[in-house]
Amino acid sequence: MDTMTSLRVFCTIAELKSFTAAADRLGVSPAMASKHVMQLENRLGTRLLNRTSRHVSLTESGRLYFNQTREMLERLDEVEDAIGNVTVAPRGTLKLSAPVWAATGYFTDMLAAYNRRYPDVCLDLDLSGRLVNLVDEGFDLALRATSQDRLDPGLVARPLTNVQFRLMASPDYLARTGRPQNVADLNGHALLRYSGVNLGESMSLEGPDGPHKITFRTVMLSDNETIMHLAALRGMGLAFLPAWLAEQDIEAGRLEIVLPAIMLGFNSTLYAVYPSRKYLSAKVRTFIDFLTASTREMG
């Protein structure tokens, strides 16, 4: 059997998690697809796939082999296109990690627009909010909102846009507790505190008359922006939320920016982060370029 064909069959099975679906896509029988995988396993001396009657999953060795093989095949296809004087079209699976708060209509609109332009790219999204290891876990790209000094120096980081975190609350909460008229009025207010940044109950906030030391009362602590957002909507307290996440709620009146004239909050930069490579695949390059052109100031 041709090893290159076996590699393509294995990668398709791993992506679709099904011998039958992969065989249908590639125009071979499920039995032939199984033979291709068995050839690779015999050659490597290790099992690549766990098989049951209903489920196919990668073994630890299979996951490593898949991450490296998929990238190799995609690069080979692009090189062959380039040699044939064909415009290199992005294709394959783009494995992307992004913050939890990227799960918004605005970001989804960007993904849909990218899909319309590059329909041969499958977007594999991880919005868990965890700090993934791009190389070990086979991610092509990560979107991270942070400061430059906190980025891994071993990765390439391209700034995309500014992200504003503003102090927000629901109208119900503000009606119950009273709307703060100045920074000092924030003392003692309930705070939904995000543990992903270095913020304590006491912090210095800048007002028109200078800095104020404010002490909040933490009522919930979490590293998940979605639960913070939902808790703020339900009137549990104040929260520093990305303006991008809460944009529609602010427009609909479900959330209000607290002391908007004073611009309470902090800024972060959204970076596209990817492993340092001499050759950047078409799917990663076009996605980064598309995001750069599509993102705007979030605030």
PDB file of C-alpha atoms in Angstrom:
ATOM      1  CA  MET A   1       0.000   0.000   0.000  1.00  0.00           C
ATOM      2  CA  ASP A   2       1.102   3.551  -0.682  1.00  0.00           C
ATOM      3  CA  THR A   3       2.215   5.111   2.621  1.00  0.00           C
ATOM      4  CA  MET A   4       1.104   8.611   1.626  1.00  0.00           C
ATOM      5  CA  THR A   5      -2.393   7.320   0.918  1.00  0.00           C
ATOM      6  CA  SER A   6      -2.392   5.521   4.265  1.00  0.00           C
ATOM      7  CA  LEU A   7      -1.428   8.763   6.011  1.00  0.00           C
ATOM      8  CA  ARG A   8      -4.311  10.618   4.345  1.00  0.00           C
ATOM      9  CA  VAL A   9      -6.747   7.871   5.307  1.00  0.00           C
ATOM     10  CA  PHE A  10      -5.540   7.890   8.918  1.00  0.00           C
ATOM     11  CA  CYS A  11      -5.835  11.695   9.204  1.00  0.00           C
ATOM     12  CA  THR A  12      -9.342  11.676   7.724  1.00  0.00           C
ATOM     13  CA  ILE A  13     -10.470   8.970  10.172  1.00  0.00           C
ATOM     14  CA  ALA A  14      -8.954  10.928  13.070  1.00  0.00           C
ATOM     15  CA  GLU A  15     -10.732  14.136  12.021  1.00  0.00           C
ATOM     16  CA  LEU A  16     -14.140  12.512  11.410  1.00  0.00           C
ATOM     17  CA  LYS A  17     -13.809   9.952  14.257  1.00  0.00           C
ATOM     18  CA  SER A  18     -15.352   7.341  11.973  1.00  0.00           C
ATOM     19  CA  PHE A  19     -14.000   4.726   9.563  1.00  0.00           C
ATOM     20  CA  THR A  20     -17.262   4.746   7.584  1.00  0.00           C
ATOM     21  CA  ALA A  21     -17.435   8.538   7.215  1.00  0.00           C
ATOM     22  CA  ALA A  22     -13.767   8.702   6.223  1.00  0.00           C
ATOM     23  CA  ALA A  23     -14.202   5.905   3.696  1.00  0.00           C
ATOM     24  CA  ASP A  24     -17.195   7.700   2.147  1.00  0.00           C
ATOM     25  CA  ARG A  25     -15.232  10.947   1.866  1.00  0.00           C
ATOM     26  CA  LEU A  26     -12.204   9.244   0.302  1.00  0.00           C
ATOM     27  CA  GLY A  27     -14.138   6.893  -1.961  1.00  0.00           C
ATOM     28  CA  VAL A  28     -12.822   3.647  -0.478  1.00  0.00           C
ATOM     29  CA  SER A  29     -14.444   0.853   1.491  1.00  0.00           C
ATOM     30  CA  PRO A  30     -14.357   0.846   5.319  1.00  0.00           C
ATOM     31  CA  ALA A  31     -12.392  -2.412   5.122  1.00  0.00           C
ATOM     32  CA  MET A  32      -9.742  -0.767   2.926  1.00  0.00           C
ATOM     33  CA  ALA A  33      -9.587   2.235   5.269  1.00  0.00           C
ATOM     34  CA  SER A  34      -8.973  -0.165   8.151  1.00  0.00           C
ATOM     35  CA  LYS A  35      -6.169  -1.877   6.207  1.00  0.00           C
ATOM     36  CA  HIS A  36      -4.443   1.469   5.627  1.00  0.00           C
ATOM     37  CA  VAL A  37      -4.467   2.216   9.353  1.00  0.00           C
ATOM     38  CA  MET A  38      -3.266  -1.284  10.208  1.00  0.00           C
ATOM     39  CA  GLN A  39      -0.339  -0.821   7.807  1.00  0.00           C
ATOM     40  CA  LEU A  40       0.726   2.333   9.639  1.00  0.00           C
ATOM     41  CA  GLU A  41       0.324   0.700  13.045  1.00  0.00           C
ATOM     42  CA  ASN A  42       2.379  -2.317  11.966  1.00  0.00           C
ATOM     43  CA  ARG A  43       5.068  -0.046  10.547  1.00  0.00           C
ATOM     44  CA  LEU A  44       5.240   2.053  13.722  1.00  0.00           C
ATOM     45  CA  GLY A  45       4.784  -0.839  16.112  1.00  0.00           C
ATOM     46  CA  THR A  46       2.092   0.968  18.100  1.00  0.00           C
ATOM     47  CA  ARG A  47      -1.673   1.402  18.125  1.00  0.00           C
ATOM     48  CA  LEU A  48      -2.834   4.751  16.700  1.00  0.00           C
ATOM     49  CA  LEU A  49      -6.602   4.436  17.137  1.00  0.00           C
ATOM     50  CA  ASN A  50      -8.871   3.019  19.812  1.00  0.00           C
ATOM     51  CA  ARG A  51     -11.756   1.252  18.077  1.00  0.00           C
ATOM     52  CA  THR A  52     -15.123   0.184  19.433  1.00  0.00           C
ATOM     53  CA  SER A  53     -18.345  -0.615  17.592  1.00  0.00           C
ATOM     54  CA  ARG A  54     -19.546   2.969  18.096  1.00  0.00           C
ATOM     55  CA  HIS A  55     -16.505   5.094  18.720  1.00  0.00           C
ATOM     56  CA  VAL A  56     -13.068   5.858  17.277  1.00  0.00           C
ATOM     57  CA  SER A  57     -10.526   7.904  19.220  1.00  0.00           C
ATOM     58  CA  LEU A  58      -6.815   8.629  19.053  1.00  0.00           C
ATOM     59  CA  THR A  59      -4.381   6.955  21.399  1.00  0.00           C
ATOM     60  CA  GLU A  60      -1.665   9.098  22.961  1.00  0.00           C
ATOM     61  CA  SER A  61       0.755   7.984  20.244  1.00  0.00           C
ATOM     62  CA  GLY A  62      -1.950   8.496  17.632  1.00  0.00           C
ATOM     63  CA  ARG A  63      -2.555  12.057  18.770  1.00  0.00           C
ATOM     64  CA  LEU A  64       1.121  12.934  18.412  1.00  0.00           C
ATOM     65  CA  TYR A  65       1.325  11.205  15.032  1.00  0.00           C
ATOM     66  CA  PHE A  66      -1.854  12.898  13.803  1.00  0.00           C
ATOM     67  CA  ASN A  67      -0.709  16.406  14.782  1.00  0.00           C
ATOM     68  CA  GLN A  68       2.573  16.019  12.926  1.00  0.00           C
ATOM     69  CA  THR A  69       1.168  14.139   9.939  1.00  0.00           C
ATOM     70  CA  ARG A  70      -1.755  16.477   9.351  1.00  0.00           C
ATOM     71  CA  GLU A  71       0.567  19.468   9.208  1.00  0.00           C
ATOM     72  CA  MET A  72       2.965  17.651   6.862  1.00  0.00           C
ATOM     73  CA  LEU A  73       0.193  16.692   4.429  1.00  0.00           C
ATOM     74  CA  GLU A  74      -1.270  20.191   4.365  1.00  0.00           C
ATOM     75  CA  ARG A  75       2.132  21.708   3.655  1.00  0.00           C
ATOM     76  CA  LEU A  76       2.779  19.150   0.935  1.00  0.00           C
ATOM     77  CA  ASP A  77      -0.534  20.033  -0.747  1.00  0.00           C
ATOM     78  CA  GLU A  78       0.330  23.728  -0.629  1.00  0.00           C
ATOM     79  CA  VAL A  79       3.790  23.159  -2.080  1.00  0.00           C
ATOM     80  CA  GLU A  80       2.322  21.078  -4.914  1.00  0.00           C
ATOM     81  CA  ASP A  81      -0.200  23.825  -5.657  1.00  0.00           C
ATOM     82  CA  ALA A  82       2.557  26.442  -5.691  1.00  0.00           C
ATOM     83  CA  ILE A  83       4.726  24.364  -8.037  1.00  0.00           C
ATOM     84  CA  GLY A  84       1.759  23.989 -10.349  1.00  0.00           C
ATOM     85  CA  ASN A  85       1.429  27.794 -10.436  1.00  0.00           C
ATOM     86  CA  VAL A  86      -1.900  27.535  -8.674  1.00  0.00           C
ATOM     87  CA  THR A  87      -2.953  30.055  -6.035  1.00  0.00           C
ATOM     88  CA  VAL A  88      -2.533  28.246  -2.736  1.00  0.00           C
ATOM     89  CA  ALA A  89      -6.000  27.841  -1.236  1.00  0.00           C
ATOM     90  CA  PRO A  90      -6.210  27.235   2.521  1.00  0.00           C
ATOM     91  CA  ARG A  91      -7.611  23.859   3.433  1.00  0.00           C
ATOM     92  CA  GLY A  92      -7.712  21.339   6.251  1.00  0.00           C
ATOM     93  CA  THR A  93      -8.511  21.787   9.928  1.00  0.00           C
ATOM     94  CA  LEU A  94      -7.536  24.966  11.758  1.00  0.00           C
ATOM     95  CA  LYS A  95      -7.297  24.148  15.455  1.00  0.00           C
ATOM     96  CA  LEU A  96      -7.867  27.369  17.385  1.00  0.00           C
ATOM     97  CA  SER A  97      -7.898  28.281  21.086  1.00  0.00           C
ATOM     98  CA  ALA A  98      -9.670  31.478  22.160  1.00  0.00           C
ATOM     99  CA  PRO A  99     -11.002  33.117  25.340  1.00  0.00           C
ATOM    100  CA  VAL A 100     -14.411  32.065  26.648  1.00  0.00           C
ATOM    101  CA  TRP A 101     -15.775  35.532  25.915  1.00  0.00           C
ATOM    102  CA  ALA A 102     -15.070  35.058  22.204  1.00  0.00           C
ATOM    103  CA  ALA A 103     -18.332  33.076  22.052  1.00  0.00           C
ATOM    104  CA  THR A 104     -20.318  36.088  20.891  1.00  0.00           C
ATOM    105  CA  GLY A 105     -22.401  36.948  17.867  1.00  0.00           C
ATOM    106  CA  TYR A 106     -19.771  39.386  16.647  1.00  0.00           C
ATOM    107  CA  PHE A 107     -16.973  36.811  16.681  1.00  0.00           C
ATOM    108  CA  THR A 108     -19.266  34.166  15.151  1.00  0.00           C
ATOM    109  CA  ASP A 109     -20.068  36.591  12.323  1.00  0.00           C
ATOM    110  CA  MET A 110     -16.337  36.810  11.601  1.00  0.00           C
ATOM    111  CA  LEU A 111     -16.037  33.021  11.584  1.00  0.00           C
ATOM    112  CA  ALA A 112     -18.986  32.744   9.199  1.00  0.00           C
ATOM    113  CA  ALA A 113     -17.457  35.331   6.873  1.00  0.00           C
ATOM    114  CA  TYR A 114     -14.135  33.472   6.900  1.00  0.00           C
ATOM    115  CA  ASN A 115     -15.962  30.212   6.148  1.00  0.00           C
ATOM    116  CA  ARG A 116     -17.696  31.792   3.140  1.00  0.00           C
ATOM    117  CA  ARG A 117     -14.356  32.943   1.771  1.00  0.00           C
ATOM    118  CA  TYR A 118     -12.424  29.746   2.590  1.00  0.00           C
ATOM    119  CA  PRO A 119     -14.944  26.878   2.658  1.00  0.00           C
ATOM    120  CA  ASP A 120     -12.263  24.155   2.613  1.00  0.00           C
ATOM    121  CA  VAL A 121     -11.037  25.081   6.101  1.00  0.00           C
ATOM    122  CA  CYS A 122     -12.682  23.317   9.062  1.00  0.00           C
ATOM    123  CA  LEU A 123     -12.544  25.406  12.253  1.00  0.00           C
ATOM    124  CA  ASP A 124     -11.849  23.334  15.380  1.00  0.00           C
ATOM    125  CA  LEU A 125     -12.467  25.701  18.311  1.00  0.00           C
ATOM    126  CA  ASP A 126     -11.470  25.397  21.967  1.00  0.00           C
ATOM    127  CA  LEU A 127     -13.189  28.119  24.011  1.00  0.00           C
ATOM    128  CA  SER A 128     -12.513  26.557  27.402  1.00  0.00           C
ATOM    129  CA  GLY A 129     -10.377  29.509  28.469  1.00  0.00           C
ATOM    130  CA  ARG A 130      -7.486  27.300  29.527  1.00  0.00           C
ATOM    131  CA  LEU A 131      -3.906  28.130  28.546  1.00  0.00           C
ATOM    132  CA  VAL A 132      -3.237  25.447  25.955  1.00  0.00           C
ATOM    133  CA  ASN A 133       0.186  24.199  24.893  1.00  0.00           C
ATOM    134  CA  LEU A 134       0.099  24.941  21.190  1.00  0.00           C
ATOM    135  CA  VAL A 135       2.864  22.566  20.156  1.00  0.00           C
ATOM    136  CA  ASP A 136       2.137  19.582  22.401  1.00  0.00           C
ATOM    137  CA  GLU A 137      -1.628  19.716  21.829  1.00  0.00           C
ATOM    138  CA  GLY A 138      -1.455  20.366  18.100  1.00  0.00           C
ATOM    139  CA  PHE A 139      -3.036  23.826  18.055  1.00  0.00           C
ATOM    140  CA  ASP A 140      -2.359  25.973  15.011  1.00  0.00           C
ATOM    141  CA  LEU A 141      -3.244  29.262  16.662  1.00  0.00           C
ATOM    142  CA  ALA A 142      -4.426  30.844  19.905  1.00  0.00           C
ATOM    143  CA  LEU A 143      -6.112  34.167  20.608  1.00  0.00           C
ATOM    144  CA  ARG A 144      -4.965  35.593  23.931  1.00  0.00           C
ATOM    145  CA  ALA A 145      -5.951  38.848  25.612  1.00  0.00           C
ATOM    146  CA  THR A 146      -2.983  39.835  27.742  1.00  0.00           C
ATOM    147  CA  SER A 147      -0.003  42.144  27.992  1.00  0.00           C
ATOM    148  CA  GLN A 148       3.089  41.579  25.902  1.00  0.00           C
ATOM    149  CA  ASP A 149       5.304  40.790  28.886  1.00  0.00           C
ATOM    150  CA  ARG A 150       3.091  37.791  29.795  1.00  0.00           C
ATOM    151  CA  LEU A 151       3.384  36.112  26.386  1.00  0.00           C
ATOM    152  CA  ASP A 152       5.564  33.045  25.873  1.00  0.00           C
ATOM    153  CA  PRO A 153       8.791  34.309  24.245  1.00  0.00           C
ATOM    154  CA  GLY A 154       9.033  31.047  22.303  1.00  0.00           C
ATOM    155  CA  LEU A 155       5.877  31.885  20.334  1.00  0.00           C
ATOM    156  CA  VAL A 156       5.134  34.435  17.641  1.00  0.00           C
ATOM    157  CA  ALA A 157       2.528  36.985  18.783  1.00  0.00           C
ATOM    158  CA  ARG A 158       0.739  39.348  16.412  1.00  0.00           C
ATOM    159  CA  PRO A 159      -1.390  42.109  18.011  1.00  0.00           C
ATOM    160  CA  LEU A 160      -4.910  42.268  16.600  1.00  0.00           C
ATOM    161  CA  THR A 161      -6.902  44.832  18.556  1.00  0.00           C
ATOM    162  CA  ASN A 162      -7.446  46.511  21.906  1.00  0.00           C
ATOM    163  CA  VAL A 163      -9.902  44.927  24.357  1.00  0.00           C
ATOM    164  CA  GLN A 164     -11.579  47.148  26.944  1.00  0.00           C
ATOM    165  CA  PHE A 165     -12.751  45.706  30.266  1.00  0.00           C
ATOM    166  CA  ARG A 166     -15.346  48.046  31.778  1.00  0.00           C
ATOM    167  CA  LEU A 167     -17.124  47.980  35.142  1.00  0.00           C
ATOM    168  CA  MET A 168     -20.722  46.868  34.557  1.00  0.00           C
ATOM    169  CA  ALA A 169     -23.867  45.900  36.436  1.00  0.00           C
ATOM    170  CA  SER A 170     -27.515  45.158  35.729  1.00  0.00           C
ATOM    171  CA  PRO A 171     -30.126  47.909  36.128  1.00  0.00           C
ATOM    172  CA  ASP A 172     -31.787  45.719  38.786  1.00  0.00           C
ATOM    173  CA  TYR A 173     -28.642  45.619  40.903  1.00  0.00           C
ATOM    174  CA  LEU A 174     -28.064  49.361  40.565  1.00  0.00           C
ATOM    175  CA  ALA A 175     -31.703  50.096  41.439  1.00  0.00           C
ATOM    176  CA  ARG A 176     -31.379  48.007  44.629  1.00  0.00           C
ATOM    177  CA  THR A 177     -28.034  49.372  45.785  1.00  0.00           C
ATOM    178  CA  GLY A 178     -28.033  52.849  44.276  1.00  0.00           C
ATOM    179  CA  ARG A 179     -26.085  54.056  41.266  1.00  0.00           C
ATOM    180  CA  PRO A 180     -22.604  55.260  42.240  1.00  0.00           C
ATOM    181  CA  GLN A 181     -22.177  58.956  41.540  1.00  0.00           C
ATOM    182  CA  ASN A 182     -18.398  58.961  41.978  1.00  0.00           C
ATOM    183  CA  VAL A 183     -15.534  56.529  42.438  1.00  0.00           C
ATOM    184  CA  ALA A 184     -15.700  56.683  46.244  1.00  0.00           C
ATOM    185  CA  ASP A 185     -19.313  55.418  46.123  1.00  0.00           C
ATOM    186  CA  LEU A 186     -18.027  52.046  44.898  1.00  0.00           C
ATOM    187  CA  ASN A 187     -16.743  51.141  48.370  1.00  0.00           C
ATOM    188  CA  GLY A 188     -18.609  48.118  49.760  1.00  0.00           C
ATOM    189  CA  HIS A 189     -20.322  47.181  46.492  1.00  0.00           C
ATOM    190  CA  ALA A 190     -20.685  43.502  45.596  1.00  0.00           C
ATOM    191  CA  LEU A 191     -18.025  42.394  43.110  1.00  0.00           C
ATOM    192  CA  LEU A 192     -17.995  39.435  40.747  1.00  0.00           C
ATOM    193  CA  ARG A 193     -14.236  39.008  40.729  1.00  0.00           C
ATOM    194  CA  TYR A 194     -12.425  37.453  37.789  1.00  0.00           C
ATOM    195  CA  SER A 195      -9.534  35.302  38.989  1.00  0.00           C
ATOM    196  CA  GLY A 196      -7.822  35.310  35.595  1.00  0.00           C
ATOM    197  CA  VAL A 197      -6.217  38.684  36.298  1.00  0.00           C
ATOM    198  CA  ASN A 198      -4.419  40.017  39.335  1.00  0.00           C
ATOM    199  CA  LEU A 199      -7.284  41.949  40.940  1.00  0.00           C
ATOM    200  CA  GLY A 200      -8.113  41.799  44.634  1.00  0.00           C
ATOM    201  CA  GLU A 201     -11.044  43.158  46.626  1.00  0.00           C
ATOM    202  CA  SER A 202      -9.077  46.365  47.213  1.00  0.00           C
ATOM    203  CA  MET A 203      -7.780  48.286  44.228  1.00  0.00           C
ATOM    204  CA  SER A 204      -6.836  51.774  43.158  1.00  0.00           C
ATOM    205  CA  LEU A 205      -9.247  53.331  40.685  1.00  0.00           C
ATOM    206  CA  GLU A 206      -8.593  56.630  38.984  1.00  0.00           C
ATOM    207  CA  GLY A 207     -11.247  59.329  39.306  1.00  0.00           C
ATOM    208  CA  PRO A 208     -11.359  62.900  37.968  1.00  0.00           C
ATOM    209  CA  ASP A 209      -9.907  64.101  41.265  1.00  0.00           C
ATOM    210  CA  GLY A 210      -7.140  61.502  41.413  1.00  0.00           C
ATOM    211  CA  PRO A 211      -6.789  57.847  42.525  1.00  0.00           C
ATOM    212  CA  HIS A 212      -9.116  56.297  45.103  1.00  0.00           C
ATOM    213  CA  LYS A 213      -8.458  53.153  47.131  1.00  0.00           C
ATOM    214  CA  ILE A 214     -11.678  51.152  46.754  1.00  0.00           C
ATOM    215  CA  THR A 215     -12.591  48.026  48.703  1.00  0.00           C
ATOM    216  CA  PHE A 216     -15.275  45.839  47.148  1.00  0.00           C
ATOM    217  CA  ARG A 217     -17.128  42.909  48.705  1.00  0.00           C
ATOM    218  CA  THR A 218     -16.470  39.749  46.687  1.00  0.00           C
ATOM    219  CA  VAL A 219     -19.630  37.685  46.209  1.00  0.00           C
ATOM    220  CA  MET A 220     -18.272  35.348  43.528  1.00  0.00           C
ATOM    221  CA  LEU A 221     -14.811  34.412  42.277  1.00  0.00           C
ATOM    222  CA  SER A 222     -14.279  32.597  38.961  1.00  0.00           C
ATOM    223  CA  ASP A 223     -11.903  32.298  36.024  1.00  0.00           C
ATOM    224  CA  ASN A 224     -14.804  31.813  33.596  1.00  0.00           C
ATOM    225  CA  GLU A 225     -16.009  34.977  31.882  1.00  0.00           C
ATOM    226  CA  THR A 226     -19.318  33.405  30.855  1.00  0.00           C
ATOM    227  CA  ILE A 227     -20.494  32.729  34.417  1.00  0.00           C
ATOM    228  CA  MET A 228     -19.348  36.231  35.432  1.00  0.00           C
ATOM    229  CA  HIS A 229     -21.396  37.679  32.591  1.00  0.00           C
ATOM    230  CA  LEU A 230     -24.507  35.661  33.479  1.00  0.00           C
ATOM    231  CA  ALA A 231     -24.182  36.513  37.171  1.00  0.00           C
ATOM    232  CA  ALA A 232     -23.951  40.221  36.336  1.00  0.00           C
ATOM    233  CA  LEU A 233     -27.084  39.938  34.198  1.00  0.00           C
ATOM    234  CA  ARG A 234     -28.899  38.406  37.168  1.00  0.00           C
ATOM    235  CA  GLY A 235     -28.020  41.287  39.436  1.00  0.00           C
ATOM    236  CA  MET A 236     -25.458  39.595  41.685  1.00  0.00           C
ATOM    237  CA  GLY A 237     -23.019  42.495  41.590  1.00  0.00           C
ATOM    238  CA  LEU A 238     -20.543  44.597  39.650  1.00  0.00           C
ATOM    239  CA  ALA A 239     -18.132  42.950  37.192  1.00  0.00           C
ATOM    240  CA  PHE A 240     -15.251  43.990  34.982  1.00  0.00           C
ATOM    241  CA  LEU A 241     -16.306  42.519  31.634  1.00  0.00           C
ATOM    242  CA  PRO A 242     -14.899  42.763  28.100  1.00  0.00           C
ATOM    243  CA  ALA A 243     -16.957  45.345  26.237  1.00  0.00           C
ATOM    244  CA  TRP A 244     -17.034  42.929  23.289  1.00  0.00           C
ATOM    245  CA  LEU A 245     -18.786  40.289  25.404  1.00  0.00           C
ATOM    246  CA  ALA A 246     -21.459  42.632  26.763  1.00  0.00           C
ATOM    247  CA  GLU A 247     -22.023  44.834  23.705  1.00  0.00           C
ATOM    248  CA  GLN A 248     -25.511  43.521  22.880  1.00  0.00           C
ATOM    249  CA  ASP A 249     -26.585  43.560  26.544  1.00  0.00           C
ATOM    250  CA  ILE A 250     -25.558  47.204  26.890  1.00  0.00           C
ATOM    251  CA  GLU A 251     -27.464  48.131  23.733  1.00  0.00           C
ATOM    252  CA  ALA A 252     -30.565  46.255  24.985  1.00  0.00           C
ATOM    253  CA  GLY A 253     -30.342  47.807  28.470  1.00  0.00           C
ATOM    254  CA  ARG A 254     -29.694  44.522  30.262  1.00  0.00           C
ATOM    255  CA  LEU A 255     -26.350  45.842  31.542  1.00  0.00           C
ATOM    256  CA  GLU A 256     -25.076  49.337  32.270  1.00  0.00           C
ATOM    257  CA  ILE A 257     -21.546  50.679  32.326  1.00  0.00           C
ATOM    258  CA  VAL A 258     -20.890  52.066  35.794  1.00  0.00           C
ATOM    259  CA  LEU A 259     -19.565  55.641  35.856  1.00  0.00           C
ATOM    260  CA  PRO A 260     -19.026  55.691  32.061  1.00  0.00           C
ATOM    261  CA  ALA A 261     -17.651  59.232  32.063  1.00  0.00           C
ATOM    262  CA  ILE A 262     -14.755  58.137  34.279  1.00  0.00           C
ATOM    263  CA  MET A 263     -13.812  55.151  32.055  1.00  0.00           C
ATOM    264  CA  LEU A 264     -13.340  52.734  34.945  1.00  0.00           C
ATOM    265  CA  GLY A 265     -11.685  49.519  33.857  1.00  0.00           C
ATOM    266  CA  PHE A 266      -8.536  48.344  32.184  1.00  0.00           C
ATOM    267  CA  ASN A 267      -7.322  47.533  28.706  1.00  0.00           C
ATOM    268  CA  SER A 268      -5.705  44.460  27.249  1.00  0.00           C
ATOM    269  CA  THR A 269      -4.417  43.551  23.796  1.00  0.00           C
ATOM    270  CA  LEU A 270      -5.785  40.623  21.819  1.00  0.00           C
ATOM    271  CA  TYR A 271      -2.906  38.701  20.230  1.00  0.00           C
ATOM    272  CA  ALA A 272      -2.845  35.971  17.619  1.00  0.00           C
ATOM    273  CA  VAL A 273      -0.232  33.554  18.961  1.00  0.00           C
ATOM    274  CA  TYR A 274       1.306  30.693  17.014  1.00  0.00           C
ATOM    275  CA  PRO A 275       4.433  28.508  17.092  1.00  0.00           C
ATOM    276  CA  SER A 276       7.531  29.981  15.505  1.00  0.00           C
ATOM    277  CA  ARG A 277       7.892  28.439  12.073  1.00  0.00           C
ATOM    278  CA  LYS A 278       9.699  29.468   8.929  1.00  0.00           C
ATOM    279  CA  TYR A 279       6.738  28.375   6.830  1.00  0.00           C
ATOM    280  CA  LEU A 280       3.277  29.540   7.885  1.00  0.00           C
ATOM    281  CA  SER A 281       0.456  27.463   6.418  1.00  0.00           C
ATOM    282  CA  ALA A 282      -2.141  29.139   4.225  1.00  0.00           C
ATOM    283  CA  LYS A 283      -4.974  28.411   6.676  1.00  0.00           C
ATOM    284  CA  VAL A 284      -3.156  30.127   9.574  1.00  0.00           C
ATOM    285  CA  ARG A 285      -1.895  33.027   7.462  1.00  0.00           C
ATOM    286  CA  THR A 286      -5.311  33.764   5.920  1.00  0.00           C
ATOM    287  CA  PHE A 287      -7.104  33.459   9.274  1.00  0.00           C
ATOM    288  CA  ILE A 288      -4.739  35.901  10.989  1.00  0.00           C
ATOM    289  CA  ASP A 289      -4.990  38.330   8.068  1.00  0.00           C
ATOM    290  CA  PHE A 290      -8.774  38.006   8.113  1.00  0.00           C
ATOM    291  CA  LEU A 291      -8.993  38.710  11.850  1.00  0.00           C
ATOM    292  CA  THR A 292      -6.658  41.679  11.523  1.00  0.00           C
ATOM    293  CA  ALA A 293      -8.875  43.172   8.832  1.00  0.00           C
ATOM    294  CA  SER A 294     -12.121  42.350  10.664  1.00  0.00           C
ATOM    295  CA  THR A 295     -11.442  43.271  14.287  1.00  0.00           C
ATOM    296  CA  ARG A 296     -12.213  46.723  15.525  1.00  0.00           C
ATOM    297  CA  GLU A 297     -11.886  48.581  18.804  1.00  0.00           C
ATOM    298  CA  MET A 298     -13.957  46.635  21.324  1.00  0.00           C
ATOM    299  CA  GLY A 299     -15.485  49.195  23.598  1.00  0.00           C
TER     300      GLY A 299
END
